[in-house]
Tab-separated table of C-alpha atoms in Angstrom:
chain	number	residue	atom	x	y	z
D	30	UNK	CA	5.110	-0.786	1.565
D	31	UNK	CA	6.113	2.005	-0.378
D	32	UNK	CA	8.274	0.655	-3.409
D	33	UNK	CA	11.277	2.586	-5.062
D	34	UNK	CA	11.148	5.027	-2.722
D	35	UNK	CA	13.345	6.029	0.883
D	36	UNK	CA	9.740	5.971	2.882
D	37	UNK	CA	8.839	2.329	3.451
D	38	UNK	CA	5.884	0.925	5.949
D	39	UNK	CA	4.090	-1.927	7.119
D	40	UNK	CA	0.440	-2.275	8.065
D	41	UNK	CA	-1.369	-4.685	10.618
D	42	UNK	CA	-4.386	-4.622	12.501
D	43	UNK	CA	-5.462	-5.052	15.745
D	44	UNK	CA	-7.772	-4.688	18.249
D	45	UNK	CA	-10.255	-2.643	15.697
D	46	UNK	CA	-6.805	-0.002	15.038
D	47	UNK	CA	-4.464	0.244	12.051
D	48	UNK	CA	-0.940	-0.037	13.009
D	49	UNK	CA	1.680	1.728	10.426
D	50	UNK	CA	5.306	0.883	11.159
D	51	UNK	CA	7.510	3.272	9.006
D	52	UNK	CA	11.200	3.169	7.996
D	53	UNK	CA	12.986	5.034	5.715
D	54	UNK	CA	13.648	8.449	5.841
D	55	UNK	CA	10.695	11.185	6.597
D	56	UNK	CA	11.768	14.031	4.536
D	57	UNK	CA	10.287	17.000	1.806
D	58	UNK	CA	10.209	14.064	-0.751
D	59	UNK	CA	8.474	11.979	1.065
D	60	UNK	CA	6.541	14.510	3.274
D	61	UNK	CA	3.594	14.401	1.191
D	62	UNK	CA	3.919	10.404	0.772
D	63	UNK	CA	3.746	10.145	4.020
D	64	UNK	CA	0.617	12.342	4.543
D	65	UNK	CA	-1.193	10.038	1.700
D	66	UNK	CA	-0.450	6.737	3.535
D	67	UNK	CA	-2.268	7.880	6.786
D	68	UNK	CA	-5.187	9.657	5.474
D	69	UNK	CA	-5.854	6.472	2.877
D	70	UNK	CA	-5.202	4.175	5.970
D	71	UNK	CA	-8.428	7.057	8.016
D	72	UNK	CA	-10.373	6.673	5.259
D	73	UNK	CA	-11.009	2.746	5.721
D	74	UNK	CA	-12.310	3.777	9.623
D	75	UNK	CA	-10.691	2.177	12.069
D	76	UNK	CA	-10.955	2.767	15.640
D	77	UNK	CA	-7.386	4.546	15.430
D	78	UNK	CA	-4.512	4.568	13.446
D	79	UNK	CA	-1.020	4.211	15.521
D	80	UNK	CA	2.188	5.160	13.608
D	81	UNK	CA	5.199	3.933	14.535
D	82	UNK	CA	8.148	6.113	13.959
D	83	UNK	CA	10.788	3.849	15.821
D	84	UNK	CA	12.868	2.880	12.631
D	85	UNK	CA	12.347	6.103	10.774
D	86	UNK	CA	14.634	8.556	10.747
D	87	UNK	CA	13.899	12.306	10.343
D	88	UNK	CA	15.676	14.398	8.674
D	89	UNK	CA	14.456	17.527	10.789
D	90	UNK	CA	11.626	18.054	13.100
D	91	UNK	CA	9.649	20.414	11.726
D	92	UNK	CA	8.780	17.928	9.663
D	93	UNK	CA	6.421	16.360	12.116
D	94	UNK	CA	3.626	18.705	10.942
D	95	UNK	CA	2.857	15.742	8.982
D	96	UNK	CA	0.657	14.335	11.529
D	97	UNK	CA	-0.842	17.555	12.450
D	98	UNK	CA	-1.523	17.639	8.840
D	99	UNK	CA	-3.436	14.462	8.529
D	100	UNK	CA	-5.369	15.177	12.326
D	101	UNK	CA	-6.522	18.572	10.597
D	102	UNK	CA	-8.222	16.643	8.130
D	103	UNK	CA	-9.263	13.469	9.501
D	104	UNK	CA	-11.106	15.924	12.368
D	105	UNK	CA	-13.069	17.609	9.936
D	106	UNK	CA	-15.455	14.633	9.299
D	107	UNK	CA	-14.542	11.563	11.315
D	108	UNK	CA	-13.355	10.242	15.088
D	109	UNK	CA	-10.489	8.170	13.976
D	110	UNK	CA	-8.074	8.913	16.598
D	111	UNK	CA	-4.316	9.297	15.235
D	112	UNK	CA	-1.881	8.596	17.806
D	113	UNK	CA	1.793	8.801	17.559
D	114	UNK	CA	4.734	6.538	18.703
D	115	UNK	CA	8.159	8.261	18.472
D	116	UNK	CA	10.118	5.260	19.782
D	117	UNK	CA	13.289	5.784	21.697
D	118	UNK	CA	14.922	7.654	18.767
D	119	UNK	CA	12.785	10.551	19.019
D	120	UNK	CA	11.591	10.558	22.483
D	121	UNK	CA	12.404	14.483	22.893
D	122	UNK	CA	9.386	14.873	20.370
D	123	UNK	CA	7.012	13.549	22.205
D	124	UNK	CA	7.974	15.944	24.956
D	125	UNK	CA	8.375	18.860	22.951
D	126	UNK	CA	7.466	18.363	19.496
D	127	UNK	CA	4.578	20.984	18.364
D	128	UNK	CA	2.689	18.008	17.481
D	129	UNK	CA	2.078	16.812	20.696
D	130	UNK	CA	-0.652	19.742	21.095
D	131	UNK	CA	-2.694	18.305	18.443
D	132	UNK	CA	-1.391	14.322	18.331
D	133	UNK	CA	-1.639	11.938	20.956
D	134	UNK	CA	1.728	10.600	21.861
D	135	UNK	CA	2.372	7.337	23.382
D	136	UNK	CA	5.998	5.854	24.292
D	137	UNK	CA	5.075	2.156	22.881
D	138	UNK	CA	2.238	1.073	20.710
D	139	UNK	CA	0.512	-0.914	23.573
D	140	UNK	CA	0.419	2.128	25.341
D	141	UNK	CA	-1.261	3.654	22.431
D	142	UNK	CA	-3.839	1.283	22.537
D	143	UNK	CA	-4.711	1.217	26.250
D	144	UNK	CA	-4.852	4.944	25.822
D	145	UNK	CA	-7.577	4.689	23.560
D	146	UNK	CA	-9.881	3.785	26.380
D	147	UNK	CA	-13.540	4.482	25.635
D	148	UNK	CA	-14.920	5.869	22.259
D	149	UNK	CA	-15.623	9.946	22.400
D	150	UNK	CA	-18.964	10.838	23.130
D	151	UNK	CA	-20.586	10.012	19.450
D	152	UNK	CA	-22.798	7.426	17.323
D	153	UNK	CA	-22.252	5.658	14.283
D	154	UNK	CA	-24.000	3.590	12.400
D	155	UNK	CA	-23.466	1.824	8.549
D	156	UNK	CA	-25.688	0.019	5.949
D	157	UNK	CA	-24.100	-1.806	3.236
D	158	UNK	CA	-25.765	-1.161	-0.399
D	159	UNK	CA	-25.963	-3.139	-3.535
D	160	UNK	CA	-24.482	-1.301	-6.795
D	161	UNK	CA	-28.549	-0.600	-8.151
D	162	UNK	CA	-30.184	2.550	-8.565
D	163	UNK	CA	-32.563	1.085	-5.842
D	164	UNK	CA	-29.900	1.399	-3.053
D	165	UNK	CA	-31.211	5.307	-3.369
D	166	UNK	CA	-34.589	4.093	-1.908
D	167	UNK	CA	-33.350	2.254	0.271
D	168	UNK	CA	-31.315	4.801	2.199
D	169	UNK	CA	-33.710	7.140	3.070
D	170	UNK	CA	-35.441	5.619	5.630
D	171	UNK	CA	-32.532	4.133	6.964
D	172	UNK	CA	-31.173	8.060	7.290
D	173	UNK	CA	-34.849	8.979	8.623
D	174	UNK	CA	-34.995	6.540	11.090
D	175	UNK	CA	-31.253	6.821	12.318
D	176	UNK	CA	-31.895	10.774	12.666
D	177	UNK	CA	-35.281	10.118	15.035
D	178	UNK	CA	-33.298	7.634	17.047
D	179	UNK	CA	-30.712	10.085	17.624
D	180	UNK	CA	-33.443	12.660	18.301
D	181	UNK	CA	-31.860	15.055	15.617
D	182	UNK	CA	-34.976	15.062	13.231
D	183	UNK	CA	-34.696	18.792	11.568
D	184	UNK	CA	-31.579	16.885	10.361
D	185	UNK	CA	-33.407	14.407	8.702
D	186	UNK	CA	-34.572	16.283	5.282
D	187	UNK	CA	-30.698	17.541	4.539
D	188	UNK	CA	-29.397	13.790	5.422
D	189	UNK	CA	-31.999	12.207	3.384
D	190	UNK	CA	-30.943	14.390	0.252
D	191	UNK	CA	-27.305	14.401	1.172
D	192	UNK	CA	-26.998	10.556	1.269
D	193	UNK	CA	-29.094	10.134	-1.491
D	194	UNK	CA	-27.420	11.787	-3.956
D	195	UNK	CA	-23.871	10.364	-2.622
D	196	UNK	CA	-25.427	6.940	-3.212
D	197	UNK	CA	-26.812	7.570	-6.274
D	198	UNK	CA	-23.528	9.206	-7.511
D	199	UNK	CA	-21.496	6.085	-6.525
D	200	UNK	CA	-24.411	3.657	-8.043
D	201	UNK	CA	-23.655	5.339	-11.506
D	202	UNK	CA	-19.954	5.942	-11.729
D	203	UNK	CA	-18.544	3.670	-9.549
D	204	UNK	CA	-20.836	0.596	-10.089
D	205	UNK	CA	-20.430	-1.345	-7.248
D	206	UNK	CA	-21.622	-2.166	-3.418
D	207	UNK	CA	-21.218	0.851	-1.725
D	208	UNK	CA	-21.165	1.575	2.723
D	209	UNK	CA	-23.684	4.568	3.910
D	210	UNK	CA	-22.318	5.565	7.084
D	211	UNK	CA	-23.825	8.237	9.583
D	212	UNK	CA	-21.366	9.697	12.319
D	213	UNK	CA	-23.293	12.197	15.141
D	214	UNK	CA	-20.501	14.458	16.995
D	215	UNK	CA	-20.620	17.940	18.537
D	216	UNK	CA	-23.885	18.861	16.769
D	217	UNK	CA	-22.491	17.480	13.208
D	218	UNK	CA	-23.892	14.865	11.404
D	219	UNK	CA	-21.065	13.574	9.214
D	220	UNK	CA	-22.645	11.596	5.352
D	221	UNK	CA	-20.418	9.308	4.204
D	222	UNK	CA	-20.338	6.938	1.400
D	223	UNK	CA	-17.287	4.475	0.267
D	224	UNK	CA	-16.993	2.528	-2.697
D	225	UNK	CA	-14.396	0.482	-4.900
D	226	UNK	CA	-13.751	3.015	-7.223
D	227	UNK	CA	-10.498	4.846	-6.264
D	228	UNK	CA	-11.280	7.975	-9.383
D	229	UNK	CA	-11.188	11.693	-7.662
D	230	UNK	CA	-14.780	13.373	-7.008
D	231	UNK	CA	-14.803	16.737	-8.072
D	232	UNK	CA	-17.041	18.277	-5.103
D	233	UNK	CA	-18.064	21.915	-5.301
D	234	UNK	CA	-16.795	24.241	-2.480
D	235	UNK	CA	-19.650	24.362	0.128
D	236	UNK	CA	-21.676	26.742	1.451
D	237	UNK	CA	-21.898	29.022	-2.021
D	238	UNK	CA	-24.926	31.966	-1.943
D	239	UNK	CA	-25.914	30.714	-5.122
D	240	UNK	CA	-29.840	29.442	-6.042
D	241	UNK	CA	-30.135	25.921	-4.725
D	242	UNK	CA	-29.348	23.516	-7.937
D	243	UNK	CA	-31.503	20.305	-7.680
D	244	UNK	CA	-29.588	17.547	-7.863
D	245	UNK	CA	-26.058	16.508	-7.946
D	246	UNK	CA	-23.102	17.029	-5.895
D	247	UNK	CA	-23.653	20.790	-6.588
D	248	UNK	CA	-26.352	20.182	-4.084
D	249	UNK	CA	-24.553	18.551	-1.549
D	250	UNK	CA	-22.216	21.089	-1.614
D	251	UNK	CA	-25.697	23.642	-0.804
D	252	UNK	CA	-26.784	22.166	1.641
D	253	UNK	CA	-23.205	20.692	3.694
D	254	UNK	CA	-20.783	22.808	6.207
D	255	UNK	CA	-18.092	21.090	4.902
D	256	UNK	CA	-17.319	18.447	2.024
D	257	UNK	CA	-14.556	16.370	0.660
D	258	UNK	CA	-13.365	12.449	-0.279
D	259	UNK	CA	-9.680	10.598	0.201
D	260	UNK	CA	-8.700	7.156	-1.069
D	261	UNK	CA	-8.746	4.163	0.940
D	262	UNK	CA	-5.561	2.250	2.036
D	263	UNK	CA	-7.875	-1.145	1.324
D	264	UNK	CA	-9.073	0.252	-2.406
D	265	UNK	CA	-11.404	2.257	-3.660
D	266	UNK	CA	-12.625	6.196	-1.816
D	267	UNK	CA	-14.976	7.588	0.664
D	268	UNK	CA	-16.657	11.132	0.192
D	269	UNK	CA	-18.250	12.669	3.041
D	270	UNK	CA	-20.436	15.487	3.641
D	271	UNK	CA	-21.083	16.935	7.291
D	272	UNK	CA	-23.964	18.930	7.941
D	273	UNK	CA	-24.468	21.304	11.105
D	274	UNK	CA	-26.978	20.650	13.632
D	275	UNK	CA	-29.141	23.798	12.541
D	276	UNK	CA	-29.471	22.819	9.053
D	277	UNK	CA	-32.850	22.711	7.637
């Protein structure tokens, strides 16, 4: 719940979804506040997150772009699906809000979750580390064997490096257990790693025609499509790498 300020919400879970009830007022103060609550609660993976709008009240619509603002960046590396519930008090947005092109809209939140129906076409899989300098080792064949199951094996060399070196980075700043989680959609093999320590990553942009460094997030940022981190609602950050199906 937000404290001293006119945003306020509540969190709950359910059936594998976050469910974020807001009250308040949704306004420029609290626009980016807002925008901070739902990408921390995306960051922790759940199957969706559902936000409930019923007791907020919004100061003007255009203001909505919030939640195209938070699906622009969830999409870039994950399948979290972010649906919307205006409630009664703004039911002409879900009919005509310019969010509704990007945002799933639902009239009640357990419509929202029978609309989530089946998972998109994707694969996921985790392995949970121990905060050692071993956990390094230990990931690459897990991101070897993950890439030949999936049949994606010129992959392989790129994930092996990527995930290595997010591993390694979290085993020596944020000392502690850390999750390695592969995500295969469109083409894209998504890298991610969380951890407990909520400090910013300072990740090169990606993609720079520069010689290849050989270590280090500076080589992440060689070898990735796209790269970037966000705090999680239940502590701590995830930083992500995705990588496109022609790397090499």
């Amino acid at each position: 719940m937000g404290a001293d300020s006119p945003l306020e919400w509540k969190l709950s879970e359910l059936q594998g979804t976050t469910i974020v009830r807001l009250s308040g007022v949704l306004d420029i103060g609290t626009y980016g506040v807002l925008r901070d609550v739902l990408l921390k609660c995306a960051a922790d993976q759940p199957r969706a997150v559902i936000v409930d709008l019923e007791a907020l009240e919004i100061v003007h619509d255009r203001l909505t772009s919030v939640f195209v603002a938070v699906w622009l960046r969830i999409s870039q590396w994950s399948t979290v699906a972010l649906v919307v519930v205006p409630g009664p008090a703004h039911a002409a947005l879900s009919r005509y809000g310019p969010m509704r092109r990007f945002v799933s809209v639902r009239p009640t939140v357990l419509d929202a979750l029978g609309s989530l129906g089946e998972p998109p076409p994707r694969r996921r899989t985790d392995l949970w580390l121990p905060a050692s300098p071993r956990s390094v080792g230990a990931a690459a064949p897990f991101v070897t064997d993950t890439c030949g199951n999936w049949s994606i094996e010129p992959m392989a060399a790129p994930a092996v490096t990527v995930a290595g070196e997010l591993v390694a980075n979290a085993a020596e700043h944020a000392r502690s257990p850390a999750r390695l989680r592969l995500e295969l959609r469109l083409g894209r093999l998504t890298v991610a790693v969380a951890d407990d320590d909520s400090r910013a990553v300072l990740l090169p942009a990606p993609g720079r025609k520069s010689p290849e460094p050989r270590s280090g997030l500076r080589l992440v940022a060689h070898l990735a499509h796209a790269t970037g981190w966000s705090p999680r609602q239940s502590g701590g950050k995830i930083v992500w790498a995705v990588l496109r199906h022609s790397a090499n």
